[in-house]
CSV table of C-alpha atoms in Angstrom, one decimal:
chain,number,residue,atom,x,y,z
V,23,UNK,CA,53.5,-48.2,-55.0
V,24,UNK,CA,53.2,-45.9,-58.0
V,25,UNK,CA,50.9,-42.6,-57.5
V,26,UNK,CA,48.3,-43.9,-60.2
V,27,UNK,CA,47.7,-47.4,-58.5
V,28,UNK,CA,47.2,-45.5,-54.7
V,29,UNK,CA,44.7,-43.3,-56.3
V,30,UNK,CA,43.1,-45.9,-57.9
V,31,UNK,CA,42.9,-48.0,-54.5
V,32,UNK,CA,41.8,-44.7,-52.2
V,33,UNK,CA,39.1,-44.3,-54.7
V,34,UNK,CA,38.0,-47.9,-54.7
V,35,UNK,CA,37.9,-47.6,-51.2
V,36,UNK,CA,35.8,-44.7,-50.8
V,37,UNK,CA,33.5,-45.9,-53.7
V,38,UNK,CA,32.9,-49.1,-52.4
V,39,UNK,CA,32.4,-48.1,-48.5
V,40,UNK,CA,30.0,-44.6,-50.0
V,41,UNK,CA,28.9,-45.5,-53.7
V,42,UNK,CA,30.8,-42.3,-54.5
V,43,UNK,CA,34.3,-41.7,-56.6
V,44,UNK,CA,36.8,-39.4,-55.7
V,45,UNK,CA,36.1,-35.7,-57.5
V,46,UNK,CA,38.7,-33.8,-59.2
V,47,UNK,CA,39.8,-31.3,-56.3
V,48,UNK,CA,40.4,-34.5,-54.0
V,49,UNK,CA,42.1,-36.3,-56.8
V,50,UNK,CA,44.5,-33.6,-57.5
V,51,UNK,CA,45.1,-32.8,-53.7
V,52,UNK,CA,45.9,-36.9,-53.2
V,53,UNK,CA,48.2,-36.1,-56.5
V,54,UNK,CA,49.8,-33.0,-55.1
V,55,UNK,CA,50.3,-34.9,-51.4
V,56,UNK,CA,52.4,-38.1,-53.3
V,57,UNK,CA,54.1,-35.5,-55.1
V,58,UNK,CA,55.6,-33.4,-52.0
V,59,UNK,CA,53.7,-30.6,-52.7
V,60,UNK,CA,51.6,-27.6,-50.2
V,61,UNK,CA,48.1,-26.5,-50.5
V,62,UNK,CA,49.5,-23.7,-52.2
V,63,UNK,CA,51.1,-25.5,-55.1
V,64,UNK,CA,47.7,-27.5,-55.4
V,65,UNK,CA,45.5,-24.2,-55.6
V,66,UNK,CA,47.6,-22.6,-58.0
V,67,UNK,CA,47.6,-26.3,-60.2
V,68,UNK,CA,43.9,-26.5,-59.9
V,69,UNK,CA,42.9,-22.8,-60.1
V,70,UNK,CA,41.7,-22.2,-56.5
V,71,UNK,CA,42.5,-20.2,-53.7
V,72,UNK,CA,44.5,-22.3,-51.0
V,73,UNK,CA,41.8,-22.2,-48.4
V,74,UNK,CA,39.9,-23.9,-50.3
V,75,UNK,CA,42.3,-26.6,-50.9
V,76,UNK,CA,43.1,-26.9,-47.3
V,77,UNK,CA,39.2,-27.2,-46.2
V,78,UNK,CA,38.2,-29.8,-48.8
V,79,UNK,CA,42.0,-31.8,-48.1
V,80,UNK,CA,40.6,-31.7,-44.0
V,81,UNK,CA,37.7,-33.0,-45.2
V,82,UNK,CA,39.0,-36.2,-47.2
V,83,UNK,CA,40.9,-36.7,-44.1
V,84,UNK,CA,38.7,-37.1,-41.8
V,85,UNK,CA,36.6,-39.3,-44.5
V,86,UNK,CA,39.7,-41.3,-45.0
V,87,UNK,CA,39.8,-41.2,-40.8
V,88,UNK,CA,36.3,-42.8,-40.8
V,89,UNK,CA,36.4,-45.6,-42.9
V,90,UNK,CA,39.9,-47.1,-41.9
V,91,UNK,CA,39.4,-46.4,-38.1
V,92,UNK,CA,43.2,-44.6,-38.0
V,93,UNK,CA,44.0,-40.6,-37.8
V,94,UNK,CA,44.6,-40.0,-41.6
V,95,UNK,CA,46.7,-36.6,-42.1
V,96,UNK,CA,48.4,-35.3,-44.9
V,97,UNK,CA,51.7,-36.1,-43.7
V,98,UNK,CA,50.5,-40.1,-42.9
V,99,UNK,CA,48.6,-41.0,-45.7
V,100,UNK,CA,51.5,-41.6,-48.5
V,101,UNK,CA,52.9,-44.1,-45.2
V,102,UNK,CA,49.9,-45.1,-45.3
V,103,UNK,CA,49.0,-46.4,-48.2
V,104,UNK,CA,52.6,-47.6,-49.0
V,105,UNK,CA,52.8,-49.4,-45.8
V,106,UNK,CA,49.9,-51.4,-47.0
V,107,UNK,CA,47.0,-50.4,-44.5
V,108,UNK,CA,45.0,-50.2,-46.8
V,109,UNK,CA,45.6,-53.5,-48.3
V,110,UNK,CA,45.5,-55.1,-44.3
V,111,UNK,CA,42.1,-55.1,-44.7
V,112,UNK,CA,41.7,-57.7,-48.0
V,113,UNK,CA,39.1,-59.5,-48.7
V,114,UNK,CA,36.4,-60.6,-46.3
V,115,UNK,CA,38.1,-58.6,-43.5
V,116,UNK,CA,35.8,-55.6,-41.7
V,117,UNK,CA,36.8,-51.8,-42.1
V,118,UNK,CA,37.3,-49.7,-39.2
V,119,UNK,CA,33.6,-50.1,-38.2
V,120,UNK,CA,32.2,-50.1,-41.7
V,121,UNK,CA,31.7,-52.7,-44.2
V,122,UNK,CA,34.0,-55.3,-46.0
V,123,UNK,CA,36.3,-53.8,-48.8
V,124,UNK,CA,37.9,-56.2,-51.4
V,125,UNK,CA,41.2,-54.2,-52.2
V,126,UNK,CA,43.7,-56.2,-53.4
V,127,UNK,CA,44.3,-54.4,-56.7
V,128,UNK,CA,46.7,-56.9,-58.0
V,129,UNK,CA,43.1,-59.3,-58.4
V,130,UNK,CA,42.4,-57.8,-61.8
V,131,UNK,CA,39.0,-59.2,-61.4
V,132,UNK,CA,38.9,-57.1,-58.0
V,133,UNK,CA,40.1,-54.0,-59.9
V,134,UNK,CA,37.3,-51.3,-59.8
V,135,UNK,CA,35.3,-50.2,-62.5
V,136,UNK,CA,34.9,-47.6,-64.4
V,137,UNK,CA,31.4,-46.5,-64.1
V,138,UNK,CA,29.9,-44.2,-66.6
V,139,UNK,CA,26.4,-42.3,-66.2
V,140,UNK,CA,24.8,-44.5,-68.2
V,141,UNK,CA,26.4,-47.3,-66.8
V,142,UNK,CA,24.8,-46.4,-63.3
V,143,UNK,CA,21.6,-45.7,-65.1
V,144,UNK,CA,20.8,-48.9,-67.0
V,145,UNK,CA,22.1,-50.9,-63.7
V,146,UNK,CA,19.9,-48.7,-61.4
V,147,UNK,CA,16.1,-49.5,-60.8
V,148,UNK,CA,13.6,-46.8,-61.1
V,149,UNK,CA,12.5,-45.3,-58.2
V,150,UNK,CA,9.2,-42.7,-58.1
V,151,UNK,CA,8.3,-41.1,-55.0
V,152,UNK,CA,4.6,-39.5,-55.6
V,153,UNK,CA,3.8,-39.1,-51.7
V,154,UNK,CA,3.1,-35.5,-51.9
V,155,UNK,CA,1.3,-35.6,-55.3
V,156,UNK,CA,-2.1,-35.4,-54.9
V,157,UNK,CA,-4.4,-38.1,-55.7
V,158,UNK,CA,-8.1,-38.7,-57.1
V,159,UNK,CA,-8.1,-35.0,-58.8
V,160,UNK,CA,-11.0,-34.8,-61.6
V,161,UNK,CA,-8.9,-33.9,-64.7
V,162,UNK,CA,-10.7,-32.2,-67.7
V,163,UNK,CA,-10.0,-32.3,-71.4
V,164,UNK,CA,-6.5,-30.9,-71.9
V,165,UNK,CA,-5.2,-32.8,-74.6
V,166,UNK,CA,-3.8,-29.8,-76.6
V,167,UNK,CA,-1.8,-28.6,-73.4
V,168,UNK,CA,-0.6,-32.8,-73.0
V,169,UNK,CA,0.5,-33.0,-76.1
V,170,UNK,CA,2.6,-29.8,-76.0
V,171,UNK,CA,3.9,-30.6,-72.5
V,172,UNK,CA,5.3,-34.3,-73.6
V,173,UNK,CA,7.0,-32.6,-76.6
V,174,UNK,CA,9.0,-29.8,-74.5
V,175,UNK,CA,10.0,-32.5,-71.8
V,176,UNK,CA,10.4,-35.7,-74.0
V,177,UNK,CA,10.9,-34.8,-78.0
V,178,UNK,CA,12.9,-31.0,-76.9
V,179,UNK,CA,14.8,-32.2,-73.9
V,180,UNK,CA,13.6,-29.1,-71.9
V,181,UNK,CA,15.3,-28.7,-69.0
V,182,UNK,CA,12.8,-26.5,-67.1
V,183,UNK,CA,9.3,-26.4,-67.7
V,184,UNK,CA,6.7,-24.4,-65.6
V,185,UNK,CA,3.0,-24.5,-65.5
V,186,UNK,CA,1.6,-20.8,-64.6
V,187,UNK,CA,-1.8,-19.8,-63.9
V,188,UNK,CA,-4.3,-18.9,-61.0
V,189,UNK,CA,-5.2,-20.9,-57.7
V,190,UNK,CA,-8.0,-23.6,-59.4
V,191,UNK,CA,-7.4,-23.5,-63.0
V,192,UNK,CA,-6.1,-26.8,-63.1
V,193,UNK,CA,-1.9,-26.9,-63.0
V,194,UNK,CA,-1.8,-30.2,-60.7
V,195,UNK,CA,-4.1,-32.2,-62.2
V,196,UNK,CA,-2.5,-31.1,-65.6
V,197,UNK,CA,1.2,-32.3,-64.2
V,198,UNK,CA,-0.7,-35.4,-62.8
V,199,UNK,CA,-2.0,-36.7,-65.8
V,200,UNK,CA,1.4,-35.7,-67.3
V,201,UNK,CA,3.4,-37.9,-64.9
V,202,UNK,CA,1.5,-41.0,-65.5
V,203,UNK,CA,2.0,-40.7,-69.5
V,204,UNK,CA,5.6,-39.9,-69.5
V,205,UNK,CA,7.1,-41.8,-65.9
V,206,UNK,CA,8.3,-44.4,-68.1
V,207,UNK,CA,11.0,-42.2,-69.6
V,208,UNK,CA,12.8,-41.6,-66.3
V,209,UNK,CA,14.9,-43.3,-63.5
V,210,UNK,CA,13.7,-40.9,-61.1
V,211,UNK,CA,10.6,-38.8,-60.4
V,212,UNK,CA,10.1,-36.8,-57.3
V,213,UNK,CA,6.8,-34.5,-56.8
V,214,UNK,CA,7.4,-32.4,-53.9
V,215,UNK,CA,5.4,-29.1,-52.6
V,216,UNK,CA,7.2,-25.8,-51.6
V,217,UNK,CA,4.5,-25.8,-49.0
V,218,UNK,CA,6.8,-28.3,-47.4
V,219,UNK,CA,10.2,-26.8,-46.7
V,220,UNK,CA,10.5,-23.5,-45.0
V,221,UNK,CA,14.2,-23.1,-46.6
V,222,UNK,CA,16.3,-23.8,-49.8
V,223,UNK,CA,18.3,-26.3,-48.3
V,224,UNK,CA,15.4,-27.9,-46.5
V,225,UNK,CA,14.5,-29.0,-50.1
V,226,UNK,CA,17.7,-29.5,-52.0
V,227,UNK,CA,18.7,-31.7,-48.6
V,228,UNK,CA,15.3,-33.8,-49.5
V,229,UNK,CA,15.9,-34.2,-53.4
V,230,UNK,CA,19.3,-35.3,-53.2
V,231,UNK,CA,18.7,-37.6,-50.3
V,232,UNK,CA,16.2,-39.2,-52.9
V,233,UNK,CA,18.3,-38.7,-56.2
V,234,UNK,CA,21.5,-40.8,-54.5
V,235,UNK,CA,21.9,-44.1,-55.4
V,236,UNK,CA,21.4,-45.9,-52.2
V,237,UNK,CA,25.0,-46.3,-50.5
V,238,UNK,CA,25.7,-50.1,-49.6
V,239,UNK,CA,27.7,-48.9,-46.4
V,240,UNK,CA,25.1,-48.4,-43.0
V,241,UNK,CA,27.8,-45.6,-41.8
V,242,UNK,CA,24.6,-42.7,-42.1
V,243,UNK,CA,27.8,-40.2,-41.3
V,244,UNK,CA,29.9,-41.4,-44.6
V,245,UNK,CA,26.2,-40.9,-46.3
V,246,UNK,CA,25.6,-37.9,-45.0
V,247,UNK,CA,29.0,-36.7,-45.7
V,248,UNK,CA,29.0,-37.1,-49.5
V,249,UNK,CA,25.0,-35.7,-49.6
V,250,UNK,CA,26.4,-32.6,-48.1
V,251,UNK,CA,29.2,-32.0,-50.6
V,252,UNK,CA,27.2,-33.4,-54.0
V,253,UNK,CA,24.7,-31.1,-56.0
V,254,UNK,CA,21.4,-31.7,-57.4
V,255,UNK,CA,23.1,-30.6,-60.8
V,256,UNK,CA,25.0,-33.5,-60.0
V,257,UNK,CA,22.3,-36.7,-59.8
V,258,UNK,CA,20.3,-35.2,-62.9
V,259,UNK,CA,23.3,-36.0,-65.0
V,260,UNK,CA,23.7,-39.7,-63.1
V,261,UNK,CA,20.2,-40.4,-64.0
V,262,UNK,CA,17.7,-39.4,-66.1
V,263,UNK,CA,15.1,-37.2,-63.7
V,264,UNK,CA,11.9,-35.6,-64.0
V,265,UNK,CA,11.7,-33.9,-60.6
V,266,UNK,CA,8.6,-31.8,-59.9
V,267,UNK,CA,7.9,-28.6,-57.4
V,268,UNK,CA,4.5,-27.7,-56.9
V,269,UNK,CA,3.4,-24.1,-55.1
V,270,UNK,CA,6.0,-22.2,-56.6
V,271,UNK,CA,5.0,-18.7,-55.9
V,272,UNK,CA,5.8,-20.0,-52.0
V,273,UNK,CA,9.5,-19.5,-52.1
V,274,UNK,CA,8.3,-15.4,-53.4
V,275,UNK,CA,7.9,-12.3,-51.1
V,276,UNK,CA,4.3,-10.9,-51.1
V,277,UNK,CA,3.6,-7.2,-50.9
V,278,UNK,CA,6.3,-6.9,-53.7
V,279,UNK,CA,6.7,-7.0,-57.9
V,280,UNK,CA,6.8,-10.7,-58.7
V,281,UNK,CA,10.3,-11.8,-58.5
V,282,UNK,CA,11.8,-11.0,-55.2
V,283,UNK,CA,12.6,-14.7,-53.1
V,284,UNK,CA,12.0,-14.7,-49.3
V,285,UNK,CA,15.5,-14.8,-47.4
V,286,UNK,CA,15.1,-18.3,-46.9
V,287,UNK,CA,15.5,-18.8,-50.7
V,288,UNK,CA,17.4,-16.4,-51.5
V,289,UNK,CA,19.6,-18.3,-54.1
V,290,UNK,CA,17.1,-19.9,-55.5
V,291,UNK,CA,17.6,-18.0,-59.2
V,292,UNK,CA,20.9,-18.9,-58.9
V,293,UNK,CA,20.2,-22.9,-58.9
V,294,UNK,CA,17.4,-22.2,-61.4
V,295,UNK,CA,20.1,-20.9,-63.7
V,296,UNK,CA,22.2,-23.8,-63.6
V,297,UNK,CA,19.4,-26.2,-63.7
V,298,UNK,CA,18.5,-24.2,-67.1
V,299,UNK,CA,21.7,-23.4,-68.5
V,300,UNK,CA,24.2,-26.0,-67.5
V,301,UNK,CA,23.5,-29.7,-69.6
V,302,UNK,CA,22.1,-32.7,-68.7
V,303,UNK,CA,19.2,-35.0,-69.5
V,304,UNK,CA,16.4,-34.5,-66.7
V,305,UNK,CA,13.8,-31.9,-66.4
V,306,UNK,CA,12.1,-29.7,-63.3
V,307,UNK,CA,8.7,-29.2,-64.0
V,308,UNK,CA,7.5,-26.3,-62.1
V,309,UNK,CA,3.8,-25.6,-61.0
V,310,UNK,CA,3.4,-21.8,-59.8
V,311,UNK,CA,0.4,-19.1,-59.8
V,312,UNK,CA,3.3,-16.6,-60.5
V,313,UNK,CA,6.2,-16.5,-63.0
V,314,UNK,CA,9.7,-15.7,-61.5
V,315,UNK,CA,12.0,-13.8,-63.3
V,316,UNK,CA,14.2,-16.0,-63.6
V,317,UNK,CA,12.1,-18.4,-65.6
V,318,UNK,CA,10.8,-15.6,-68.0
V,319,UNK,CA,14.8,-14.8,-68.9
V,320,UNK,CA,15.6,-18.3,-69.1
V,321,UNK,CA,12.5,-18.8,-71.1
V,322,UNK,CA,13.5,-15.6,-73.5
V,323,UNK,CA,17.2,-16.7,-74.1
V,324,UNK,CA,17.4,-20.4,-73.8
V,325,UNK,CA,15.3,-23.0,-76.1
V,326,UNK,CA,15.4,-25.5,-73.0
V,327,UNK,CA,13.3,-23.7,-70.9
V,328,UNK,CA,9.7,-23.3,-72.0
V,329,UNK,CA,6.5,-21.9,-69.6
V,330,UNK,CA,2.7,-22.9,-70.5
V,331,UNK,CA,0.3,-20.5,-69.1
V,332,UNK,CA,-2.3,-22.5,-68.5
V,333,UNK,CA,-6.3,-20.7,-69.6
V,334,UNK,CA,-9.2,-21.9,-68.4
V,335,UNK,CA,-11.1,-24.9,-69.8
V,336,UNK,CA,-13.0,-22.7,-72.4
V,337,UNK,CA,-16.3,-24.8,-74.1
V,338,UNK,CA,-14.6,-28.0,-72.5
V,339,UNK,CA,-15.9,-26.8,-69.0
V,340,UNK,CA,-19.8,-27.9,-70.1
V,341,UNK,CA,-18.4,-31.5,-69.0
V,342,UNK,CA,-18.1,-30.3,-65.2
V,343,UNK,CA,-21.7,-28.7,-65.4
V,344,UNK,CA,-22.8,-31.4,-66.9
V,345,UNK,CA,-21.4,-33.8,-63.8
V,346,UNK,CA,-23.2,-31.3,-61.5
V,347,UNK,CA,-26.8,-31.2,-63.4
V,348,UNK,CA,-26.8,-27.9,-63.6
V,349,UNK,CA,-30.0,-26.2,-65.7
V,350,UNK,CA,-30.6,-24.0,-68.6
V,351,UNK,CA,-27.4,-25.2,-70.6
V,352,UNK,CA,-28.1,-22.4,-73.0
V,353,UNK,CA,-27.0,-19.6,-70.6
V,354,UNK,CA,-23.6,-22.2,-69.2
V,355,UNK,CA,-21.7,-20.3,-71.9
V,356,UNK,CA,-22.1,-17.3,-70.2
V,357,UNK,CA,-21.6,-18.9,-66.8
V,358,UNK,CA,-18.0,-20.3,-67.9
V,359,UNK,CA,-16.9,-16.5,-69.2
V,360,UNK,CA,-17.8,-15.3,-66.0
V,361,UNK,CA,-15.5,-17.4,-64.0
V,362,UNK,CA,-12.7,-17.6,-67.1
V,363,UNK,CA,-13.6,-21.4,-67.1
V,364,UNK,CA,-11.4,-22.1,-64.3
V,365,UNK,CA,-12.8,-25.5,-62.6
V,366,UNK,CA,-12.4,-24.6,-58.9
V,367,UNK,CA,-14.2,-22.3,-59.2
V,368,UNK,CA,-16.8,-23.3,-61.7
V,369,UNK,CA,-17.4,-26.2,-58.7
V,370,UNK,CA,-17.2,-23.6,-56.2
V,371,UNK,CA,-20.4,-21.9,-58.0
V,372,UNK,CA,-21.9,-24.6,-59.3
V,373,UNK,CA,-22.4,-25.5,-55.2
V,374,UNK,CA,-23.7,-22.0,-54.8
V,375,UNK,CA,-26.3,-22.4,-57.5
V,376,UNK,CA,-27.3,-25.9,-56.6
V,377,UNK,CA,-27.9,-24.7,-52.9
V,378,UNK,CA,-29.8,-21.0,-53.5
V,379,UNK,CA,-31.0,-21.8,-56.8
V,380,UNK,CA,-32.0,-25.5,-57.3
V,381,UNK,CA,-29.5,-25.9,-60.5
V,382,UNK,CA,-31.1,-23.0,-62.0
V,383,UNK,CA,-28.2,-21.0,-64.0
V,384,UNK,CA,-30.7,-18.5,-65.5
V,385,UNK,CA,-31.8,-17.5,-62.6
V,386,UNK,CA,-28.5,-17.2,-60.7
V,387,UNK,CA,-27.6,-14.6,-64.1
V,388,UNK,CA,-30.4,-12.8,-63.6
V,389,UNK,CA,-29.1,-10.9,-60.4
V,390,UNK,CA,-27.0,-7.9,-62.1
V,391,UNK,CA,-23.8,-8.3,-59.1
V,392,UNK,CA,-21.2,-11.3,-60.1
V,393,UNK,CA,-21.7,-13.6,-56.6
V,394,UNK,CA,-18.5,-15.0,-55.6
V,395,UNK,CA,-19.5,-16.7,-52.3
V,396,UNK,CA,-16.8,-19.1,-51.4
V,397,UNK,CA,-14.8,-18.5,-54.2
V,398,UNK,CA,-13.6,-14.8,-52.3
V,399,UNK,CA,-11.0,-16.2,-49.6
V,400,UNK,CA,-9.5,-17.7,-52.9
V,401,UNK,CA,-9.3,-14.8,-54.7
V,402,UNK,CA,-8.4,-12.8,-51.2
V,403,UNK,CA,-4.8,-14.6,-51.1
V,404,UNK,CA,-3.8,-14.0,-54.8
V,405,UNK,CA,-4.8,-9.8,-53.7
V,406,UNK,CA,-2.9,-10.0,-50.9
V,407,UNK,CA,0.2,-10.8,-52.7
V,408,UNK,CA,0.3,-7.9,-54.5
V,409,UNK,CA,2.6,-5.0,-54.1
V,410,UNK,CA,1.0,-1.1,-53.5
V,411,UNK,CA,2.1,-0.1,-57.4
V,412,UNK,CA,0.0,-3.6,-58.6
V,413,UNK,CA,-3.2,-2.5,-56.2
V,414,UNK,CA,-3.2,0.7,-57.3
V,415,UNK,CA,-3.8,-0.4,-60.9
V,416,UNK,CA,-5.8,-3.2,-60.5
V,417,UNK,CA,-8.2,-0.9,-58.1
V,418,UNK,CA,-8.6,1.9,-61.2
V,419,UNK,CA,-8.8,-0.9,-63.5
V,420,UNK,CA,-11.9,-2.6,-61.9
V,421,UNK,CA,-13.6,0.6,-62.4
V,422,UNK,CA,-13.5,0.9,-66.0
V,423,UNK,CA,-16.2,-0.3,-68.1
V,424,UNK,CA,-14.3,-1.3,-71.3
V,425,UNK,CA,-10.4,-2.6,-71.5
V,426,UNK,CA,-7.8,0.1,-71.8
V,427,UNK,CA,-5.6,1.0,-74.0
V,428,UNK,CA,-2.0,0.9,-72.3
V,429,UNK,CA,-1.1,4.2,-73.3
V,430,UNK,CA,-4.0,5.8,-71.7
V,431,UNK,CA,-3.0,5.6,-67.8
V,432,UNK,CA,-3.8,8.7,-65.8
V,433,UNK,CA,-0.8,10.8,-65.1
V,434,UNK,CA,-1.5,10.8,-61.2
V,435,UNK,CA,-2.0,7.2,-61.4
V,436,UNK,CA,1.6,6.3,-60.7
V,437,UNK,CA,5.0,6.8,-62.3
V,438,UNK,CA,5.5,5.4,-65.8
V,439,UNK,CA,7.9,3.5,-64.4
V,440,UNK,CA,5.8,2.2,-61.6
V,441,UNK,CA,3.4,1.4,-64.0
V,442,UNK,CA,4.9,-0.6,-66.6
V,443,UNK,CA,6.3,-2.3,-63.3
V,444,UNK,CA,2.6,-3.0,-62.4
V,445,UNK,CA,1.7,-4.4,-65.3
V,446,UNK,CA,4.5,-7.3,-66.3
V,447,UNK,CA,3.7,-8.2,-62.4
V,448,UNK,CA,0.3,-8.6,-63.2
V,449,UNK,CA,0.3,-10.7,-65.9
V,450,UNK,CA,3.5,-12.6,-64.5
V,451,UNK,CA,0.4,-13.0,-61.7
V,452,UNK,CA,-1.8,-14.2,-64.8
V,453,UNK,CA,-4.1,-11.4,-63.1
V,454,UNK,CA,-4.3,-9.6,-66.3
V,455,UNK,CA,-5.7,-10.8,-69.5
V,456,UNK,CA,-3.7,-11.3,-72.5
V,457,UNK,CA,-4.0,-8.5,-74.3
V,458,UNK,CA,-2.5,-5.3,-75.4
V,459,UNK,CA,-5.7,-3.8,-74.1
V,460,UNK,CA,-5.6,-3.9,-70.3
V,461,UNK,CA,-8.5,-5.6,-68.2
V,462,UNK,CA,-9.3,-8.0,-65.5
V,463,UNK,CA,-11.4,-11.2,-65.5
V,464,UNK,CA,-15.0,-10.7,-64.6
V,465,UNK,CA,-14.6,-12.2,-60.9
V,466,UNK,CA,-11.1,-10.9,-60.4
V,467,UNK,CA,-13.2,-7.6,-61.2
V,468,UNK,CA,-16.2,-8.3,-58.9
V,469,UNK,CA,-13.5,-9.1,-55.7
V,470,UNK,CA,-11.9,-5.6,-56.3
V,471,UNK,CA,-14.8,-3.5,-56.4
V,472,UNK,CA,-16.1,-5.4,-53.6
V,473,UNK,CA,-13.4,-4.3,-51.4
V,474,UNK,CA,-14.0,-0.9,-51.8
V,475,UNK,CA,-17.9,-1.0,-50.2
């Protein structure tokens, strides 16, 4: 039996029993074991350290081991194959206790075939799993931020996208709406919450159980085998993905600058990078209060990652007063600037007004301190996150009466260092208004000098 046709018949094999192919490093070690040569001649061939050879060989044994039913070694499976085990089992005839593998590969219409991406893709059916996407959310006018989201992801092929801003301003339902105008375009969409998986591999586990084509064997171990040793990288190249991760700023240490993952996802940059820099055809669409740094220097050196930093809902917000008949429309402008027309909470004070106030907005403006009622436990966790350097500046900058001018910190305020720090946190936070002038939203201003009575 030549070399060619036995690799062409283990990989049949494996494909049919797993729905996956043989990679390169298994290929060339199958190569290297017909040809009489070690580990160490393979790892030097393939550009690897012998090790790693021998590990992933052990494991295509023992896969090999699994589906025939026999103890496949390296110094058996040449015998093996020439010997004609393999083809013992032909057509109709049960595997070891697997499934039935048609393997005679002198049937050219039993042959295998080759199977490109977009082979699997137009054979494949869609499959959308929404579960943890929430459902019935009011969504406002944001036809401007639609319109500039469906270019990066369908027009731009962006590979990342990410949708910052504070707790209530309206990321989901944005990347809601989005979904349903765009899910058309993909053979796979996933919305999944950080809030979800206490680890990295908790979630990459979960995606790329859903990403894989379903295997036709019921041997969970084969499947469970070839989940363990694929990538996520992987399945976005098979298929066309649009894969999206609310609750971001979860998988980020509070009590430090914006940036710095929790142990459990501690290489979570590192698959970021690769989902940004490395090419395929899908896109993660990220929903976060915070921006990590890995997405700002993606963002900064690669045209296939793009961030929207989402403002509040400006004039547009009169439409949620308007649903909660809410009075004196002529001061609502002034009620929206206060709370940086973020709909949460908008609702939240709209309740407040309707309850202490009968609807009345004038009078609720007439008081001369901000009331933030329920809206503080909100506005309590995005404090909480922040790291002494960040407190420290937000605390002197809720006591200033007009924005200021970045180059007119206090010298016993903190470091220059420290305070430049500080300030990309903030606004990585979305805590600070854009501006070269520095200042805090009105009720982000109100919380901070409340803590202080």
């Amino acid at each position: 039996m030549e070399m060619q046709e036995a690799l062409q018949w283990t990989d049949h094999l494996i494909f049919t029993t797993t729905g996956k192919h043989l990679d390169s490093l298994q290929r060339a070690i199958l190569q290297g074991v017909w040809e009489g040569k070690g580990y160490k001649d393979i790892a030097e061939k393939y550009h690897c350290s012998g090790d790693h050879v021998k590990k992933s060989a052990s494991e295509l044994w023992k896969l090999l081991s699994d589906i025939l039913g026999e103890d496949v070694k390296k110094k058996n499976v040449r015998s093996l194959v020439e010997n004609g085990v393999f083809s013992y089992y032909n057509d109709g005839v049960q595997i070891g206790n697997n499934i039935n593998v048609c393997n005679d590969l002198n049937n050219p219409s039993k042959k295998p075939k080759n199977r490109s991406p977009s082979t699997t893709k137009k054979e494949s059916q869609p499959r959308h799993d929404l579960s943890q996407a929430p459902e019935n959310i009011l969504f406002y006018n944001r036809t401007d931020e639609l319109a500039t989201l469906k270019q990066w992801i369908l027009e731009e092929k962006s590979r990342i996208v990410t949708i910052t801003g504070l707790s209530g301003i309206g990321k989901t339902a944005l990347a809601r709406q989005l979904v349903e105008q765009i899910k058309d375009y993909f053979d796979r969409i996933l919305w999944r919450s950080h809030r979800k998986f206490p680890t990295l591999n908790a979630l990459q586990t979960n995606l790329i159980e859903f990403l894989a084509s379903p295997a036709p064997s019921q041997n969970r171990s084969i499947i469970n085998y070839f989940n363990s040793r694929s990538s996520i990288l992987e399945h976005l190249r098979n298929y066309r993905c649009l894969i999206i991760l609310d609750d971001l700023q979860e998988t980020l240490t509070p009590g430090e600058f914006v940036g710095h993952y929790r142990p459990e996802y501690q290489n979570y940059g590192q698959l970021l990078n690769e989902i940004g820099q490395l090419n395929h055809n899908s896109c993660l669409l990220l929903l976060s209060w915070e921006k990590p740094l890995e997405i700002a220097t993606l963002e900064a050196e690669n045209i296939y990652c793009k961030t929207l930093q989402l403002a509040g809902l400006g004039k547009s917000a009169s439409q949620l007063l308007t649903a909660r008949k809410l009075q004196d429309k002529n001061q609502w402008s002034r009620l929206i600037d206060f709370y940086s027309g973020n709909p949460l909470w908008l609702n939240i004070i709209a309740t407040a007004i309707i309850d202490l106030f009968n609807g009345s907005v004038q009078q609720f403006l007439s008081y001369s301190t901000l009331f933030l009622g329920d809206l503080e436990p909100i506005l309590k966790q995005h404090y909480q996150r922040l790291s002494q350097s960040e407190k420290i500046l937000i605390d002197w900058l809720a006591n200033q009466d007009q924005p200021v001018d970045i180059g007119h910190k206090p010298p016993e305020l903190l470091s220059d260092s420290d305070f430049f720090k500080a300030i990309q946190s903030l606004r990585k936070r979305n805590l600070l208004e854009k501006s070269p002038a520095l200042s805090l939203q009105p009720a982000i201003k109100q919380y901070v000098n409340s803590l202080t009575l």
